[in-house]
Tab-separated table of C-alpha atoms in Angstrom:
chain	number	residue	atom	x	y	z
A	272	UNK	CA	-51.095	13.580	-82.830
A	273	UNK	CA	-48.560	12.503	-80.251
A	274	UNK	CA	-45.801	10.047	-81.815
A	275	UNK	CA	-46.088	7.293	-79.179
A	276	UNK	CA	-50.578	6.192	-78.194
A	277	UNK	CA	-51.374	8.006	-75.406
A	278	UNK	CA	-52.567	5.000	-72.808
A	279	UNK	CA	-55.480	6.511	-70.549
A	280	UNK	CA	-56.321	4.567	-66.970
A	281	UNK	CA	-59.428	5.388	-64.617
A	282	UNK	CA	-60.732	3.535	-61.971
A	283	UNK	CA	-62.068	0.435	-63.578
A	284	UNK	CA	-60.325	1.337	-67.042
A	285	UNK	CA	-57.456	1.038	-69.451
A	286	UNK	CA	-57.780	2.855	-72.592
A	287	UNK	CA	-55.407	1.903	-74.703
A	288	UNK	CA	-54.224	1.216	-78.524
A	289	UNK	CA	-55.818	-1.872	-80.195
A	290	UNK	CA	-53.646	-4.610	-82.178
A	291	UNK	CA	-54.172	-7.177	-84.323
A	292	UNK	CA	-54.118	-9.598	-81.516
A	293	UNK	CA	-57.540	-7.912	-80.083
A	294	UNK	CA	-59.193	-9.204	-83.068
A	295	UNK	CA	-60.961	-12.129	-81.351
A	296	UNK	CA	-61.747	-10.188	-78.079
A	297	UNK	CA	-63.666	-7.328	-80.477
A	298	UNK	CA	-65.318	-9.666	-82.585
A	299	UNK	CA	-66.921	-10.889	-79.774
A	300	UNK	CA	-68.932	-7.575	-79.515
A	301	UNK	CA	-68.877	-6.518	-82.731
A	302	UNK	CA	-70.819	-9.171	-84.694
A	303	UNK	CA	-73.516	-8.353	-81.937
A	304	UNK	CA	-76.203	-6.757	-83.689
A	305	UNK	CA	-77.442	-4.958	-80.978
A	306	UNK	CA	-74.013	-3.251	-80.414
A	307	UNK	CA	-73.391	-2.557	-83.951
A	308	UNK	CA	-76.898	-1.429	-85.644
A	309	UNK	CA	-76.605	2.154	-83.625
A	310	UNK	CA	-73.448	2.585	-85.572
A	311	UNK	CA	-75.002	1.805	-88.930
A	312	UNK	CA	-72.918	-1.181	-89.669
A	313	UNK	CA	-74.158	-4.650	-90.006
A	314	UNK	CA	-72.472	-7.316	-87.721
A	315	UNK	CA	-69.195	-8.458	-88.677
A	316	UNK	CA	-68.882	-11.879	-89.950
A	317	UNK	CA	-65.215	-12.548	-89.653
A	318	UNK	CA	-62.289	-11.882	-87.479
A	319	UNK	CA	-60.610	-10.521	-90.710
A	320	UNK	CA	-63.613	-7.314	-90.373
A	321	UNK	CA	-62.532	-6.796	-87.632
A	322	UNK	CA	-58.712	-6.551	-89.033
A	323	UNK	CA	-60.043	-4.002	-91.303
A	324	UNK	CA	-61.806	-1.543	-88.396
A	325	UNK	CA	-58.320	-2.148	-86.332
A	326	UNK	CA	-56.479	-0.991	-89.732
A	327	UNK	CA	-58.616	2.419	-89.730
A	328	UNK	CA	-58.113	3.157	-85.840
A	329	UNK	CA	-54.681	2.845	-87.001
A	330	UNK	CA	-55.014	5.136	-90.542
A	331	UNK	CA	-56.981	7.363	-88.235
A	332	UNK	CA	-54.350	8.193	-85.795
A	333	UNK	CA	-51.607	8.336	-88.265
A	334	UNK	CA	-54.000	11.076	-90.491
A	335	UNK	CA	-54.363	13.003	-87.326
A	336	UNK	CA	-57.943	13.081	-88.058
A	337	UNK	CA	-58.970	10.842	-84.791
A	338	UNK	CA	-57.831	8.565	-82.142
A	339	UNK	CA	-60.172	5.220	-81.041
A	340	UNK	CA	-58.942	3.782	-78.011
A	341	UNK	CA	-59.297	-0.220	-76.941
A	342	UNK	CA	-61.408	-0.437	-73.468
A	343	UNK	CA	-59.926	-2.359	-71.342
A	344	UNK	CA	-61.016	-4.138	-67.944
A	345	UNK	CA	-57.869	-3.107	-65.500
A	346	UNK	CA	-58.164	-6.974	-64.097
A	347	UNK	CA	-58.362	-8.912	-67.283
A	348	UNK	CA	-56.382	-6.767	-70.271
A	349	UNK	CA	-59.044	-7.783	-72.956
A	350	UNK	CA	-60.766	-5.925	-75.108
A	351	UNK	CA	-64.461	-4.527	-74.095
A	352	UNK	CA	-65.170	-1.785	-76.430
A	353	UNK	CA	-63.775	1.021	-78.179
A	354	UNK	CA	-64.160	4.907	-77.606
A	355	UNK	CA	-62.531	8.098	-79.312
A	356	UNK	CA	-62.467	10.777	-81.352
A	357	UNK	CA	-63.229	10.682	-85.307
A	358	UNK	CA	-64.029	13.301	-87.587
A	359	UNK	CA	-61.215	15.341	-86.073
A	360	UNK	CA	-61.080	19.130	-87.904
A	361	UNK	CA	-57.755	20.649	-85.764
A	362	UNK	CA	-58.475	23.953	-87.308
A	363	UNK	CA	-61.672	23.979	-85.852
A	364	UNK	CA	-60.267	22.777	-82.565
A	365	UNK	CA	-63.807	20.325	-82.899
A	366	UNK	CA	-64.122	16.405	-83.233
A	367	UNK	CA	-67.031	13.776	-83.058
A	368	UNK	CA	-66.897	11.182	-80.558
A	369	UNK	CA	-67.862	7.316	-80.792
A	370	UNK	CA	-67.850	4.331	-78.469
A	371	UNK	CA	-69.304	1.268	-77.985
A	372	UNK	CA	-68.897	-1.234	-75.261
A	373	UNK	CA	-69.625	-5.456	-75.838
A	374	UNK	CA	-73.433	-6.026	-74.159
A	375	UNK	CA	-71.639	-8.560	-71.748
A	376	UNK	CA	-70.543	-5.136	-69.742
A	377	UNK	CA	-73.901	-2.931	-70.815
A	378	UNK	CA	-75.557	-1.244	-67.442
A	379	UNK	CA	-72.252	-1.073	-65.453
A	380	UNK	CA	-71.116	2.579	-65.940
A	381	UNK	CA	-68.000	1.089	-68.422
A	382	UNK	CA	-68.810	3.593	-71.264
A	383	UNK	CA	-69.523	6.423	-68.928
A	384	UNK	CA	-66.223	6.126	-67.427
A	385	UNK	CA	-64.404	5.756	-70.547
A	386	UNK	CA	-66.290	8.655	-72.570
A	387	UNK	CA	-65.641	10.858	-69.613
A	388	UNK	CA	-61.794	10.066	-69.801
A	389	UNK	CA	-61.905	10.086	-73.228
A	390	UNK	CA	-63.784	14.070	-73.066
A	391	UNK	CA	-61.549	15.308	-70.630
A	392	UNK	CA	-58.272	13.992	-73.189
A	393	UNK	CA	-59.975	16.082	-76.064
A	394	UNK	CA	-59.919	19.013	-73.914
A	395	UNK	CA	-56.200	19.037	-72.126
A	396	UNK	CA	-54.493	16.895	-75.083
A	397	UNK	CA	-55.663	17.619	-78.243
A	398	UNK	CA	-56.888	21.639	-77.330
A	399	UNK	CA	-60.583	20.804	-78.530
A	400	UNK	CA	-63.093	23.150	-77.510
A	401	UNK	CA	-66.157	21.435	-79.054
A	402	UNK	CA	-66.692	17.711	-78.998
A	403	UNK	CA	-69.997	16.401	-80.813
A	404	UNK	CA	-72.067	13.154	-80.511
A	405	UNK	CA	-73.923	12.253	-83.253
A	406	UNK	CA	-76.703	9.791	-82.564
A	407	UNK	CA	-79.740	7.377	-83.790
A	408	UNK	CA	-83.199	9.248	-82.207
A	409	UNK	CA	-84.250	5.650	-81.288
A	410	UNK	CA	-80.846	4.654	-79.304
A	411	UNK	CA	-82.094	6.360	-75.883
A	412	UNK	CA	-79.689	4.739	-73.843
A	413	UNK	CA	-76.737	6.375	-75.556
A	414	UNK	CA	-78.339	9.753	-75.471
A	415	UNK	CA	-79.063	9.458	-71.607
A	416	UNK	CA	-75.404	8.772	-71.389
A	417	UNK	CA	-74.263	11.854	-73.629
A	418	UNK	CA	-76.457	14.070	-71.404
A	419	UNK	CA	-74.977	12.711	-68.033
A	420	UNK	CA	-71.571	13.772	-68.952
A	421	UNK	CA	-72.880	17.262	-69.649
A	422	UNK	CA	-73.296	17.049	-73.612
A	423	UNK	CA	-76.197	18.985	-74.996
A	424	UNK	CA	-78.892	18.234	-77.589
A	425	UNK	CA	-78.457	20.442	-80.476
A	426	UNK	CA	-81.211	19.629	-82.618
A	427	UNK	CA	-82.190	16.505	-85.688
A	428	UNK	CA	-79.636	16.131	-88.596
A	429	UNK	CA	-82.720	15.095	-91.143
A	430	UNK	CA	-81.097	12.089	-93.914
A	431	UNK	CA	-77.541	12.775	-91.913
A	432	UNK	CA	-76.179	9.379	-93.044
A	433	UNK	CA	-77.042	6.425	-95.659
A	434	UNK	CA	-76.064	3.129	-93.908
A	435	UNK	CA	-77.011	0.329	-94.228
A	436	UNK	CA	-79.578	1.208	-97.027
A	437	UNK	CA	-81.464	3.722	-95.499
A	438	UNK	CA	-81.084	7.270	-94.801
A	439	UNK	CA	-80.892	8.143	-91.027
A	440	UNK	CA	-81.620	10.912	-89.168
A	441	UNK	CA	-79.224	11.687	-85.925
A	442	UNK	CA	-79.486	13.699	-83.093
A	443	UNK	CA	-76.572	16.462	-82.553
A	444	UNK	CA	-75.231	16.710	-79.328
A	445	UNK	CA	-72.499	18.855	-78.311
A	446	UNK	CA	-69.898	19.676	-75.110
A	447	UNK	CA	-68.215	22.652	-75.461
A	448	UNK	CA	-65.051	23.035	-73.086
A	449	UNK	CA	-66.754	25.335	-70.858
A	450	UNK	CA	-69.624	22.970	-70.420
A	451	UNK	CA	-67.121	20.418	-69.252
A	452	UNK	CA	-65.148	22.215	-66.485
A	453	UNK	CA	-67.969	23.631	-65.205
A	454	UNK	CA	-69.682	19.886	-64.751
């Protein structure tokens, strides 16, 4: 990974590296249930959970094994969501991407924008050639919004994960480079 956070602007957007004083502004969104349950976590309950996700964006980037970018509204600076890369195998030139946007901003293009910025970094910064989306069969919405940015359903990962007591099966979708420049 690059020594100083890549910062990543769009129309709307400003990606950029979260801090400890985004705590409040994510904790907003992230003891939603609605916006955490497709990620297999259970709301968080303090702004010191939220400490601890900051803390592995940060262990993350420093491993070299992902990058999670802060959204950003352009107008207001604070913290919306989150979107990047995790899962990161640089041998493999591959990584699994993840985002999540607070339901205050749901149905306004804000995670389209920022997973399609996101994408395109993967491809031209970090040489992937296969970016994969791994997601809950019942969360529709996301896959909609995997498949309008070109990704492609690979098949059903049966008992993929155990969270939050349960075994759950995911969907595999995938983007390979080629898909992308050709979208």
């Amino acid at each position: 990974m690059e020594k100083e956070f890549p910062i990543i602007e769009t129309k709307r957007l400003i990606l950029r590296q979260v801090t400890l004083d985004d705590a409040a502004d994510m904790f907003h969104y992230l003891s939603d249930q609605d916006v955490v349950k497709p990620m297999g976590l259970d709301p968080f309950q303090t702004v010191k959970d939220v400490w601890d996700e900051i803390k592995w964006y940060t262990a993350i980037y420093e491993e070299g094994t992902g990058i999670r970018w802060g959204i950003t509204l352009k107008d207001s600076g604070k913290v919306i969501g989150s979107c990047g890369f995790l899962n990161r195998i640089p041998k493999h030139y591959r990584a699994e991407v993840g985002y999540e946007v607070s339901k205050d901003y749901w149905g306004q293009g804000i995670a389209s924008e920022a997973l399609e910025a996101v994408v395109q970094y993967g491809y031209y910064h970090l040489q992937l050639e296969r970016i994969e989306a791994l997601i809950e069969p019942a969360n529709v919405p996301s896959q909609k919004l995997v498949e309008k940015q070109g990704f492609k359903k690979e098949g059903l990962l049966r008992h993929y994960e155990f969270t939050r007591g349960k075994f759950d099966n995911l969907y595999m979708y995938s983007i390979i480079k080629r898909d992308f420049n050709s979208n």
